[in-house]
Amino acid sequence: DTEVTQTPKHLVMGMTNKKSLKCEQHMGHRAMYWYKQKAKKPPELMFVYSYEKLSINESVPSRFSPECPNSSLLNLHLHALQPEDSALYLCASSQDGTSGALGEQFFGPGTRLTVL
Amino acid sequence: AQSVSQHNHHVILSEAASLELGCNYSYGGTVNLFWYVQYPGQHLQLLLKYFSGDPLVKGIKGFEAEFIKSKFSFNLRKPSVQWSDTAEYFCAVIPWGYQKVTFGIGTKLQVIP
């Protein structure tokens, strides 16, 4: 299995809602990532988990809360989002997040989030 | 901090034309280099990658890229493009010892039948 799966594919939420995005991989990878991609822009890194511990937070607002329950799962909890948070949220994983072949990242299809 | 420059933001080619997309990065140390493609409405897919060894790297769908260390470049090439190559192309860099991928701004390629 060389896939990263993400659910849901699409999500529409109001500014007062609480929702979660889910990411899963069964490649035995120990590093997982959340990216945000706005239309016609490159992906921007949000968070990195390495061996189930948060290793990088790119100054993301607290209305985004990541969670890594185990080495295969990565969640992104959303609360009180703003319309400008509407974007494609991508999950990725790599073997262990370090350099060389171990650092190659495999991307999921993304969740298209719309905040009303 | 490292940065990645993609010089061509929007390229329009006729089918069978040759393609070269430029990518330069700014980082003095060892890097891993990637080209990703994003077809309309689809997710990022890896085209090719360079870690070490032969600087000429061959990827999927007839793409190749050449790493020129002295020029800090990793240009993407394809001898003859097809309409199905219409997509956004992103160059990306990971310096050794770092977890953060830095993406270029992307090049939108439009191939006209």
CSV table of C-alpha atoms in Angstrom, one decimal:
chain,number,residue,atom,x,y,z
A,1,ASP,CA,0.0,0.0,0.0
A,2,THR,CA,1.7,3.2,-1.2
A,3,GLU,CA,-1.2,5.5,-0.6
A,4,VAL,CA,-2.0,8.4,1.7
A,5,THR,CA,-5.8,8.7,2.1
A,6,GLN,CA,-7.7,11.7,3.4
A,7,THR,CA,-11.3,12.1,4.5
A,8,PRO,CA,-13.5,13.8,3.8
A,9,LYS,CA,-12.8,14.9,0.2
A,10,HIS,CA,-14.9,18.0,0.6
A,11,LEU,CA,-16.1,19.8,3.7
A,12,VAL,CA,-18.3,22.9,4.1
A,13,MET,CA,-18.5,24.4,7.5
A,14,GLY,CA,-19.7,27.5,9.2
A,15,MET,CA,-17.5,29.7,11.3
A,16,THR,CA,-18.8,28.4,14.6
A,17,ASN,CA,-18.6,24.7,13.6
A,18,LYS,CA,-16.1,22.2,14.9
A,19,LYS,CA,-14.9,19.6,12.4
A,20,SER,CA,-11.9,17.3,11.8
A,21,LEU,CA,-9.9,16.2,8.8
A,22,LYS,CA,-8.4,12.8,8.8
A,23,CYS,CA,-5.3,11.4,7.1
A,24,GLU,CA,-4.1,7.8,7.1
A,25,GLN,CA,-1.1,5.9,5.7
A,26,HIS,CA,-0.1,2.3,6.0
A,27,MET,CA,3.4,2.5,4.6
A,28,GLY,CA,5.1,2.4,8.0
A,29,HIS,CA,6.1,6.0,7.7
A,30,ARG,CA,7.0,7.8,10.9
A,31,ALA,CA,6.7,11.4,9.7
A,32,MET,CA,3.5,13.0,8.7
A,33,TYR,CA,2.7,16.5,7.5
A,34,TRP,CA,-0.2,18.9,7.0
A,35,TYR,CA,-0.1,21.5,4.2
A,36,LYS,CA,-2.5,24.2,3.1
A,37,GLN,CA,-2.8,25.0,-0.6
A,38,LYS,CA,-4.7,28.0,-1.8
A,39,ALA,CA,-5.8,28.2,-5.5
A,40,LYS,CA,-2.9,28.8,-7.9
A,41,LYS,CA,-0.3,28.7,-5.0
A,42,PRO,CA,2.2,26.1,-3.9
A,43,PRO,CA,1.5,24.1,-0.8
A,44,GLU,CA,2.5,25.7,2.5
A,45,LEU,CA,3.6,23.6,5.4
A,46,MET,CA,1.5,23.8,8.6
A,47,PHE,CA,2.7,21.0,10.9
A,48,VAL,CA,5.1,18.1,11.0
A,49,TYR,CA,4.8,15.1,13.3
A,50,SER,CA,7.9,12.9,13.7
A,51,TYR,CA,7.5,9.7,15.6
A,52,GLU,CA,4.1,10.9,16.8
A,53,LYS,CA,5.5,14.0,18.3
A,54,LEU,CA,4.9,17.5,16.9
A,55,SER,CA,8.2,18.7,15.6
A,56,ILE,CA,7.3,21.7,13.5
A,57,ASN,CA,4.5,24.2,13.8
A,58,GLU,CA,4.8,26.9,11.2
A,59,SER,CA,3.1,29.6,13.4
A,60,VAL,CA,-0.3,28.2,12.6
A,61,PRO,CA,-3.3,29.9,14.3
A,62,SER,CA,-4.7,27.9,17.3
A,63,ARG,CA,-8.0,27.4,15.5
A,64,PHE,CA,-6.1,24.6,13.7
A,65,SER,CA,-5.2,21.8,16.1
A,66,PRO,CA,-3.3,18.8,14.9
A,67,GLU,CA,-3.3,15.4,16.5
A,68,CYS,CA,-1.4,12.2,15.9
A,69,PRO,CA,-3.1,9.3,17.7
A,70,ASN,CA,-0.7,6.7,16.3
A,71,SER,CA,1.9,6.3,13.6
A,72,SER,CA,-0.6,5.7,10.9
A,73,LEU,CA,-3.1,8.5,11.6
A,74,LEU,CA,-3.0,12.2,11.5
A,75,ASN,CA,-6.0,14.5,12.3
A,76,LEU,CA,-6.5,18.2,12.0
A,77,HIS,CA,-9.2,19.6,14.3
A,78,LEU,CA,-10.9,22.8,13.1
A,79,HIS,CA,-12.7,25.3,15.2
A,80,ALA,CA,-13.9,28.8,14.7
A,81,LEU,CA,-12.4,29.0,11.2
A,82,GLN,CA,-12.5,32.1,9.0
A,83,PRO,CA,-13.6,32.3,5.3
A,84,GLU,CA,-10.0,32.9,4.4
A,85,ASP,CA,-9.1,29.5,5.7
A,86,SER,CA,-10.9,28.0,2.8
A,87,ALA,CA,-8.3,25.9,0.9
A,88,LEU,CA,-7.1,22.5,-0.1
A,89,TYR,CA,-5.6,20.8,2.9
A,90,LEU,CA,-3.0,18.2,2.0
A,91,CYS,CA,-1.6,15.5,4.1
A,92,ALA,CA,1.8,13.8,3.4
A,93,SER,CA,4.0,11.2,4.9
A,94,SER,CA,7.6,10.2,4.7
A,95,GLN,CA,9.7,7.4,6.1
A,96,ASP,CA,11.2,9.3,9.0
A,97,GLY,CA,11.4,12.9,7.9
A,98,THR,CA,15.1,13.1,7.6
A,99,SER,CA,17.2,13.5,4.5
A,100,GLY,CA,17.8,11.4,1.5
A,101,ALA,CA,15.4,8.8,0.3
A,102,LEU,CA,13.9,8.6,3.8
A,103,GLY,CA,12.6,12.2,3.4
A,104,GLU,CA,10.6,11.7,0.2
A,105,GLN,CA,7.1,12.8,0.9
A,106,PHE,CA,4.0,11.1,-0.4
A,107,PHE,CA,0.9,13.3,-0.7
A,108,GLY,CA,-2.7,12.5,-0.2
A,109,PRO,CA,-5.5,13.8,-2.5
A,110,GLY,CA,-6.5,16.5,-0.1
A,111,THR,CA,-9.6,17.8,1.6
A,112,ARG,CA,-11.3,20.8,-0.1
A,113,LEU,CA,-12.5,23.0,2.7
A,114,THR,CA,-15.0,25.8,2.3
A,115,VAL,CA,-15.7,28.0,5.3
A,116,LEU,CA,-18.9,30.0,5.0
B,1,ALA,CA,16.2,30.3,4.8
B,2,GLN,CA,16.1,28.4,1.6
B,3,SER,CA,14.1,29.5,-1.4
B,4,VAL,CA,13.0,28.1,-4.7
B,5,SER,CA,12.6,30.1,-7.9
B,6,GLN,CA,10.6,29.0,-10.9
B,7,HIS,CA,11.1,31.5,-13.6
B,8,ASN,CA,8.3,30.6,-15.9
B,9,HIS,CA,4.9,31.1,-14.3
B,10,HIS,CA,2.7,30.3,-17.3
B,11,VAL,CA,3.9,28.5,-20.4
B,12,ILE,CA,1.9,27.8,-23.5
B,13,LEU,CA,3.1,25.2,-26.0
B,14,SER,CA,1.8,23.4,-29.0
B,15,GLU,CA,1.8,19.6,-28.9
B,16,ALA,CA,5.1,18.0,-29.9
B,17,ALA,CA,7.1,21.1,-28.8
B,18,SER,CA,10.0,20.7,-26.4
B,19,LEU,CA,9.6,21.8,-22.8
B,20,GLU,CA,12.1,23.2,-20.3
B,21,LEU,CA,11.0,24.6,-17.0
B,22,GLY,CA,13.6,26.4,-14.9
B,23,CYS,CA,14.1,25.9,-11.2
B,24,ASN,CA,16.8,27.5,-9.0
B,25,TYR,CA,17.2,27.1,-5.3
B,26,SER,CA,19.2,29.0,-2.8
B,27,TYR,CA,20.9,26.8,-0.2
B,28,GLY,CA,24.6,26.2,0.1
B,29,GLY,CA,24.5,22.6,1.5
B,30,THR,CA,23.3,19.3,0.2
B,31,VAL,CA,19.7,19.1,-0.9
B,32,ASN,CA,17.1,16.7,-2.1
B,33,LEU,CA,15.3,18.0,-5.2
B,34,PHE,CA,11.8,17.1,-6.6
B,35,TRP,CA,9.4,18.0,-9.3
B,36,TYR,CA,5.8,17.5,-8.6
B,37,VAL,CA,2.8,17.7,-11.0
B,38,GLN,CA,-0.7,18.7,-10.2
B,39,TYR,CA,-3.2,17.9,-13.0
B,40,PRO,CA,-6.4,20.0,-13.0
B,41,GLY,CA,-8.6,19.0,-10.0
B,42,GLN,CA,-6.1,16.3,-8.9
B,43,HIS,CA,-3.5,16.0,-6.1
B,44,LEU,CA,0.2,16.4,-6.2
B,45,GLN,CA,2.1,13.6,-7.8
B,46,LEU,CA,5.8,13.0,-7.9
B,47,LEU,CA,7.4,13.3,-11.4
B,48,LEU,CA,11.0,12.7,-10.4
B,49,LYS,CA,13.5,13.2,-7.6
B,50,TYR,CA,17.2,13.6,-7.1
B,51,PHE,CA,19.0,12.5,-4.0
B,52,SER,CA,22.5,11.8,-5.1
B,53,GLY,CA,24.5,10.1,-8.0
B,54,ASP,CA,23.8,10.7,-11.7
B,55,PRO,CA,22.7,14.3,-12.0
B,56,LEU,CA,20.4,13.5,-15.0
B,57,VAL,CA,17.3,12.0,-13.5
B,58,LYS,CA,14.5,10.3,-15.5
B,59,GLY,CA,11.0,10.4,-14.2
B,60,ILE,CA,7.6,9.2,-15.3
B,61,LYS,CA,5.8,10.1,-18.5
B,62,GLY,CA,9.0,10.9,-20.4
B,63,PHE,CA,10.1,13.8,-18.1
B,64,GLU,CA,13.7,14.2,-17.0
B,65,ALA,CA,15.6,16.8,-15.0
B,66,GLU,CA,19.3,17.7,-14.7
B,67,PHE,CA,20.9,18.8,-11.4
B,68,ILE,CA,23.6,21.3,-12.0
B,69,LYS,CA,25.2,21.9,-8.6
B,70,SER,CA,27.3,24.9,-9.7
B,71,LYS,CA,24.2,26.7,-10.9
B,72,PHE,CA,21.9,25.6,-8.1
B,73,SER,CA,19.5,24.5,-10.8
B,74,PHE,CA,17.2,21.5,-11.4
B,75,ASN,CA,15.5,22.2,-14.7
B,76,LEU,CA,12.7,19.9,-15.9
B,77,ARG,CA,12.6,18.8,-19.6
B,78,LYS,CA,10.5,16.8,-22.0
B,79,PRO,CA,11.4,16.5,-25.7
B,80,SER,CA,7.8,16.4,-26.9
B,81,VAL,CA,4.8,17.5,-24.9
B,82,GLN,CA,1.3,16.2,-25.2
B,83,TRP,CA,-2.1,17.8,-24.5
B,84,SER,CA,-2.3,15.6,-21.4
B,85,ASP,CA,0.7,17.3,-19.9
B,86,THR,CA,-1.4,20.4,-19.2
B,87,ALA,CA,-0.9,20.9,-15.5
B,88,GLU,CA,0.8,22.9,-12.8
B,89,TYR,CA,4.4,21.9,-12.1
B,90,PHE,CA,6.1,22.5,-8.8
B,91,CYS,CA,9.8,22.3,-8.0
B,92,ALA,CA,10.6,21.5,-4.4
B,93,VAL,CA,13.7,21.3,-2.2
B,94,ILE,CA,14.5,19.7,1.1
B,95,PRO,CA,17.9,20.5,2.6
B,96,TRP,CA,19.6,17.6,4.2
B,97,GLY,CA,18.9,17.6,7.9
B,98,TYR,CA,15.6,19.5,7.6
B,99,GLN,CA,12.0,18.2,7.4
B,100,LYS,CA,10.5,21.2,5.7
B,101,VAL,CA,9.9,21.1,2.0
B,102,THR,CA,10.1,24.4,0.2
B,103,PHE,CA,8.1,24.6,-3.0
B,104,GLY,CA,8.5,27.0,-5.9
B,105,ILE,CA,5.6,29.1,-6.9
B,106,GLY,CA,4.6,26.7,-9.7
B,107,THR,CA,4.5,26.8,-13.4
B,108,LYS,CA,1.2,26.4,-15.2
B,109,LEU,CA,1.8,24.5,-18.5
B,110,GLN,CA,-0.9,24.7,-21.1
B,111,VAL,CA,-0.5,22.4,-24.1
B,112,ILE,CA,-2.5,23.3,-27.2
B,113,PRO,CA,-3.6,20.4,-29.4
